[in-house]
Coordinates of C-alpha atoms and ligand atoms in Angstrom, one line a residue:
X15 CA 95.3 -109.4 64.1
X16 CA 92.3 -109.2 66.6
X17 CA 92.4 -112.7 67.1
X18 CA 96.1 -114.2 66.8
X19 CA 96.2 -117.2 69.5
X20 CA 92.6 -117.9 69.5
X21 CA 90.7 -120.6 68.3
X22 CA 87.7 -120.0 66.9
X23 CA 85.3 -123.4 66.1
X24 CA 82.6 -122.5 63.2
X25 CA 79.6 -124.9 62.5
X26 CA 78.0 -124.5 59.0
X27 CA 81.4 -123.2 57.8
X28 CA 81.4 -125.6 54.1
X29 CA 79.2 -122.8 52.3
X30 CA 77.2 -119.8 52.9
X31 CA 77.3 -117.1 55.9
X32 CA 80.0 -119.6 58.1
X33 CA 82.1 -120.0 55.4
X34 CA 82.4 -116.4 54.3
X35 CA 83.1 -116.1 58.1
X36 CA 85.5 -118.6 58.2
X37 CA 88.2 -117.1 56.1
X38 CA 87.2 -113.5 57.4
X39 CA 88.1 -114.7 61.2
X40 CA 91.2 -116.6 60.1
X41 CA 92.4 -113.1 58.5
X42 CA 92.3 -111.8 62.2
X43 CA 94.4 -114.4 63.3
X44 CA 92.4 -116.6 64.7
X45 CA 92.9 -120.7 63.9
X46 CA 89.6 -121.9 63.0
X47 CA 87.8 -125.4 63.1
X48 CA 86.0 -125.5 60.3
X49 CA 82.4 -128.3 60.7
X50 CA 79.6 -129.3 58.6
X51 CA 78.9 -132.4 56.7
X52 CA 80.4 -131.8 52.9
X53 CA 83.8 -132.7 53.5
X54 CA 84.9 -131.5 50.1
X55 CA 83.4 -128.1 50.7
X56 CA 84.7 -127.8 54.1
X57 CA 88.3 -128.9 52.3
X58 CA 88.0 -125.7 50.2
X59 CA 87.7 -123.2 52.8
X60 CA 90.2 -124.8 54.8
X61 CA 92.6 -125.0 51.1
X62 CA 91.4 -121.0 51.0
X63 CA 92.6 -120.0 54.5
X64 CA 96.1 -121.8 54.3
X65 CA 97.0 -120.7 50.7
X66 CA 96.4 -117.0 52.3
X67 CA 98.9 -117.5 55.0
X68 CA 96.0 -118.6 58.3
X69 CA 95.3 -122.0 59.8
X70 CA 92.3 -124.2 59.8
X71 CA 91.3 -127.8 60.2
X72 CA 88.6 -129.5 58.7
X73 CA 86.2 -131.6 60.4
X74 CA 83.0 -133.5 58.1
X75 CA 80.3 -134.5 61.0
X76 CA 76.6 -134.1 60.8
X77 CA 75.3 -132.8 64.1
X78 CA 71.9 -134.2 64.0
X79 CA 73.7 -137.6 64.7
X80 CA 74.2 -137.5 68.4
X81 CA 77.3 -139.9 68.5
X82 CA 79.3 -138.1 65.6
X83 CA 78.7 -134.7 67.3
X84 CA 80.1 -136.2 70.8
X85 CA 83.1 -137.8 68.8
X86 CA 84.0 -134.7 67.0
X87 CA 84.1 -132.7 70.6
X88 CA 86.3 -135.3 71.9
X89 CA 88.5 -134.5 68.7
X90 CA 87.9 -131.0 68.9
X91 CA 89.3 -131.1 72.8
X92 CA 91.8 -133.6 71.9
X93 CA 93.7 -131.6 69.3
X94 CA 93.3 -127.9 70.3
X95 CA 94.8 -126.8 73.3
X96 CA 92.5 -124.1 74.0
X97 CA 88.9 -123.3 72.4
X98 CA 87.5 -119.5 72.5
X99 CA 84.7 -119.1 70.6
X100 CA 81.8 -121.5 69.1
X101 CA 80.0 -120.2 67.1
X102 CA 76.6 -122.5 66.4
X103 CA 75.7 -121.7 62.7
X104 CA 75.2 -124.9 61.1
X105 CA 71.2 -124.9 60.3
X106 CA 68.5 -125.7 58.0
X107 CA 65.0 -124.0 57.2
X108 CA 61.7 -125.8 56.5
X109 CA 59.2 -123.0 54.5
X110 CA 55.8 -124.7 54.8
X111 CA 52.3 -123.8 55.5
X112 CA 50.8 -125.0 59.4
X113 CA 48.5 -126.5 56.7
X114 CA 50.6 -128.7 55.1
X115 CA 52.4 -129.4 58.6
X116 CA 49.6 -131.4 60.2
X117 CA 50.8 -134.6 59.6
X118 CA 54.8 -133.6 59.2
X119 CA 55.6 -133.7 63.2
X120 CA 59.4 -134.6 61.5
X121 CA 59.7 -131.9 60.3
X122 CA 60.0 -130.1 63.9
X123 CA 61.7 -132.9 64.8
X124 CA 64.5 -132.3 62.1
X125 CA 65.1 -128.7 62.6
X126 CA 65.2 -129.7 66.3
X127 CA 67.7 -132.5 65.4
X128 CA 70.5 -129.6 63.8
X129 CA 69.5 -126.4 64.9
X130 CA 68.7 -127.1 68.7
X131 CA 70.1 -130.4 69.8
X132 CA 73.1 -130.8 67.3
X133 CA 74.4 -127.1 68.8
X134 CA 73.2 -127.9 73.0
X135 CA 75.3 -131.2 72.3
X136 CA 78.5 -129.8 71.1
X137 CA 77.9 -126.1 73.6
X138 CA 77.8 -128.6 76.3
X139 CA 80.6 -130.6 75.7
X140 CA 82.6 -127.4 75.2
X141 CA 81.8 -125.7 78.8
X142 CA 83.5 -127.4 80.6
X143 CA 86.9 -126.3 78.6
X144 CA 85.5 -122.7 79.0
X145 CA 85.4 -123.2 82.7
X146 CA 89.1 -124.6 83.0
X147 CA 90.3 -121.5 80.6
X148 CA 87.8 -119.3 82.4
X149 CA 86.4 -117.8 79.0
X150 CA 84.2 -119.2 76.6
X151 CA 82.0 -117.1 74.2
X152 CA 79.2 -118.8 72.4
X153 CA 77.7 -117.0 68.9
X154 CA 74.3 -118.2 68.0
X155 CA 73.4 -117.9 64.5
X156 CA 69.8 -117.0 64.4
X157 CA 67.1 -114.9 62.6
X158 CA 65.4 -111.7 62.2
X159 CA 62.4 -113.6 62.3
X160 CA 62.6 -114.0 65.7
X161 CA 61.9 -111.2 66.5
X162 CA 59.1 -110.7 64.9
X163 CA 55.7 -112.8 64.2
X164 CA 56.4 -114.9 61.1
X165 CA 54.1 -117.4 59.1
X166 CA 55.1 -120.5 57.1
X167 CA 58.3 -121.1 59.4
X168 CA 57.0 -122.6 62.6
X169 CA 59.4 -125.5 62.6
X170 CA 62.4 -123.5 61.7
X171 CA 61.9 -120.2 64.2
X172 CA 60.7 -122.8 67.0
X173 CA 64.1 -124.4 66.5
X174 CA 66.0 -120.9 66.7
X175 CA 63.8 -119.5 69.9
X176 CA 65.1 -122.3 71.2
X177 CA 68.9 -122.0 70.8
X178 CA 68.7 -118.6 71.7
X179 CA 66.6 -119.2 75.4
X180 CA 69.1 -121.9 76.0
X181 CA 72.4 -119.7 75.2
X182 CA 70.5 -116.9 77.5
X183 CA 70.4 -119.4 80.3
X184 CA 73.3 -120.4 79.8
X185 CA 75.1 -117.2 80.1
X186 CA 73.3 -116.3 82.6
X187 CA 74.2 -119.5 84.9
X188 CA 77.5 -119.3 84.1
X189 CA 78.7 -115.4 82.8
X190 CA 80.7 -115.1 86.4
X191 CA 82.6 -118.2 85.3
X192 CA 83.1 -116.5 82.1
X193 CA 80.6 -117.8 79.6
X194 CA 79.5 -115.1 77.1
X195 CA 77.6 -115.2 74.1
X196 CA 75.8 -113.5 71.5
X197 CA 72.7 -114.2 69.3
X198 CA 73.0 -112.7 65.9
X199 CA 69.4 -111.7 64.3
X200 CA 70.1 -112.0 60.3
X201 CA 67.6 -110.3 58.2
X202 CA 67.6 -112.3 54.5
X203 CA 70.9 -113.4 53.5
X204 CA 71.4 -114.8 49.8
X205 CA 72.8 -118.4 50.8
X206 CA 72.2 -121.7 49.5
X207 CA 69.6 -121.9 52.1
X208 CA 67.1 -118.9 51.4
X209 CA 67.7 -119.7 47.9
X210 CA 65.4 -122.7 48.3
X211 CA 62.4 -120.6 47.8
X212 CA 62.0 -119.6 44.5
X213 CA 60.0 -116.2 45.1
X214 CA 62.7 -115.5 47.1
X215 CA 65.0 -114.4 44.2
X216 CA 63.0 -111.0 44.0
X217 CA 63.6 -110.0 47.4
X218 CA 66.4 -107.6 48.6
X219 CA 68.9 -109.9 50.7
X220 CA 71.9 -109.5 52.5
X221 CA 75.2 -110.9 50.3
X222 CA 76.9 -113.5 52.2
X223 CA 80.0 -111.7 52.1
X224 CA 78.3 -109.0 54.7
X225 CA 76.1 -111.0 57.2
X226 CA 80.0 -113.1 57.5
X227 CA 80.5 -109.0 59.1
X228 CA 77.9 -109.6 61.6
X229 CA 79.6 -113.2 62.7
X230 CA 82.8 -111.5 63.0
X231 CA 81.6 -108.3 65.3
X232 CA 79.9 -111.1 67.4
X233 CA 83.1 -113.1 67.4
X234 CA 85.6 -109.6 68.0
X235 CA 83.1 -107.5 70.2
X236 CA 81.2 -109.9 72.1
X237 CA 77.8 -107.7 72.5
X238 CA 75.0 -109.8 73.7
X239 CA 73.2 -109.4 70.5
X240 CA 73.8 -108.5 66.5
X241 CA 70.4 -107.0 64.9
X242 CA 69.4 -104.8 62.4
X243 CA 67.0 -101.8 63.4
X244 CA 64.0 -103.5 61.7
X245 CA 64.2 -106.6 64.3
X246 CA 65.3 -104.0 66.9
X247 CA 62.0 -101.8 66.8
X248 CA 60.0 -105.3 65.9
X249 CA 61.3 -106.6 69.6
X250 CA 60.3 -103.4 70.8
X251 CA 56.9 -103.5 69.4
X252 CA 56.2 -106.3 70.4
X253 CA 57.3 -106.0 74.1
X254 CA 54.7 -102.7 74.0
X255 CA 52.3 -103.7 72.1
X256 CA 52.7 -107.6 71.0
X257 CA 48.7 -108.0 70.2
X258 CA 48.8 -105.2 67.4
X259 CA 52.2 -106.2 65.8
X260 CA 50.9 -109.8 65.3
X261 CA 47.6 -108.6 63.7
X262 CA 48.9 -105.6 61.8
X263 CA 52.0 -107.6 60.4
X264 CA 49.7 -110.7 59.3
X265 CA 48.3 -108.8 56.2
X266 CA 51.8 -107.2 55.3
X267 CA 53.3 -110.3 55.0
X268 CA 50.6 -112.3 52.8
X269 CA 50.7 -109.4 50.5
X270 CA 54.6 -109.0 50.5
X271 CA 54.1 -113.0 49.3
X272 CA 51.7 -112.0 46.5
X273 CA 54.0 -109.3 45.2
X274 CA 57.5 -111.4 45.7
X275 CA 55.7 -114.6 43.5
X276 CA 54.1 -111.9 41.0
X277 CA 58.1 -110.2 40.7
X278 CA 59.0 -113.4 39.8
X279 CA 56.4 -114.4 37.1
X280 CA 57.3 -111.1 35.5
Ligands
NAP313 N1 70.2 -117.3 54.7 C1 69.4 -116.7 55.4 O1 68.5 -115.9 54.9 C2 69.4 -116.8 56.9 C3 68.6 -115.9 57.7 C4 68.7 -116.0 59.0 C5 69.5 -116.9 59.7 N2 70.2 -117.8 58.9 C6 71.0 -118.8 59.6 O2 72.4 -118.7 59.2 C7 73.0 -119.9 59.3 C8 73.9 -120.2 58.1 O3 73.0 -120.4 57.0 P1 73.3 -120.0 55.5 O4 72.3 -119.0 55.1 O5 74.8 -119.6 55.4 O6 73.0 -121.3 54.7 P2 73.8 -122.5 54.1 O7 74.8 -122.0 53.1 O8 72.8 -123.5 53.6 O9 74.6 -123.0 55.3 C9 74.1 -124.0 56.2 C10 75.3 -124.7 56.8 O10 74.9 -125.6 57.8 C11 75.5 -126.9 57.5 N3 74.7 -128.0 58.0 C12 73.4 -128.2 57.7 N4 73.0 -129.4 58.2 C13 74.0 -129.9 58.9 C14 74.2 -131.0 59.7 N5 73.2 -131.9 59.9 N6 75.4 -131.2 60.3 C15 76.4 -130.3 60.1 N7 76.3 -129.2 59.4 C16 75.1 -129.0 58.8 C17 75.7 -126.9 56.0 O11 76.7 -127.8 55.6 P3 76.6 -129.2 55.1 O12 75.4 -129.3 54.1 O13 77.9 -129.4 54.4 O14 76.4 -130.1 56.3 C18 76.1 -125.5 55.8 O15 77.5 -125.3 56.0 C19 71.9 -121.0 59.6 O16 71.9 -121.3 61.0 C20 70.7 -120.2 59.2 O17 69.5 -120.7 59.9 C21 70.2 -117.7 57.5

């Protein structure tokens, strides 16, 4: 029981990666508040974690809305005693051509709205509980694609290098008051969310199930970051040699499209 006495506060937890998570943390002991919009979802998991003997509490908010995200802190602060780990995985993904962005500015402003402001709100209304308990350890669900030059997901990766620069500076301001945190790099995971994409289906993805794994070394271990090697030797190449990776890769990935759509018509 790795985590008996700590609470552990999940965003994203009603499907997918945080709620695969969710009941994977509350085996270690942890108690975990369970967020996201879908109360009925979120219901399930929490149902699934106290029929198998663990504690969590439900809480339906969407974080894009500024005042719900500021009245489920309050809650969050009101009701549990002491808060160890956030981990900021709620998130959607926009796939769409600069193209076709030219006259969607809302779409950047969306992704911005969940994945960058809805997770700075509710960090920042948790620090200073972190600095009273002197620990606080912030996970930041992110992306592969990162790391990497990718096309078709300017609004979405925008959103992500943005979480992560702000959790960097965060621990960094405040790691000798205890702050830590970890960005966690997923490659493809098979989730409601990348299942959006049709051509999608032919691609080799991570199960739920294992990138939950990932959330919980991040939650147990605390490294600074969770990656794969891919994204690993993709940062690297691009810290060496950023002008060749961004022209070599453009090619790979228009043909890796080509093939993924033609997989799929077969
Ligand atoms: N799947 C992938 O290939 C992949 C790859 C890299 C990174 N990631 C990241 O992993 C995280 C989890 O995604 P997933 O793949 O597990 O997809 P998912 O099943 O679609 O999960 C997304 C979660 O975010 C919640 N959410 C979305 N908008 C919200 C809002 N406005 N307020 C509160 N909660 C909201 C959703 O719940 P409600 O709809 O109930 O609100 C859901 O629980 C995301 O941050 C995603 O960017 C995923």
């Amino acid at each position: 029981m790795k985590l008996s006495g700590q609470t552990v506060v999940i965003t994203g937890a009603s499907s997918g990666i945080g709620a695969e998570a969710a009941r994977k943390v509350a085996r270690l002991g942890a108690t975990v508040c369970l967020l996201a919009r879908r109360a009925d979802e979120l219901e399930d998991v929490r149902a699934c974690i106290e029929t198998a003997g663990g504690s969590a509490y439900a809480y339906a908010v969407d974080l894009s809305d500024a005042a719900a995200t500021d009245a489920v802190a309050a809650q969050l602060l009101a009701e549990h005693a002491r808060i160890d780990v956030l981990v900021n995985n709620a998130g959607r993904s926009i796939r769409r051509p600069v193209k076709e962005s030219l006259d969607r500015v809302h779409d950047y402003e969306r992704t911005m709205a969940i994945n960058y402001f809805g997770a700075v709100r509710l960090t920042l209304a948790l620090v200073p509980r972190f600095l009273e308990q002197g620990h606080g350890h912030v996970v930041v669900s992110s992306s592969m694609s990162t790391q990497v030059p990718i096309p078709l997901f300017s609004a979405y990766l925008a959103s992500k290098a943005a979480l992560e620069s702000f959790t960097r500076s965060l621990t960094a301001e405040l790691g000798h008051d205890g702050i830590t945190s970890t960005t966690v790099y997923f490659p493809m995971v098979r989730t409601e969310m990348s299942g959006a994409t049709p051509i999608y289906q032919a691609m080799p993805m991570l199960s739920a199930d294992k990138a939950a794994n990932w959330l919980v070394k991040a939650i147990v271990d605390k490294p600074t970051r969770v990656t794969s090697l891919p994204g690993a030797m993709g940062e690297l190449g691009m810290a060496a040699l950023p002008g060749v990776v961004t022209k070599v890769s453009q090619p790979l990935f228009r043909r890796m499209d080509k093939s993924l759509a033609k997989r799929v018509r077969d």
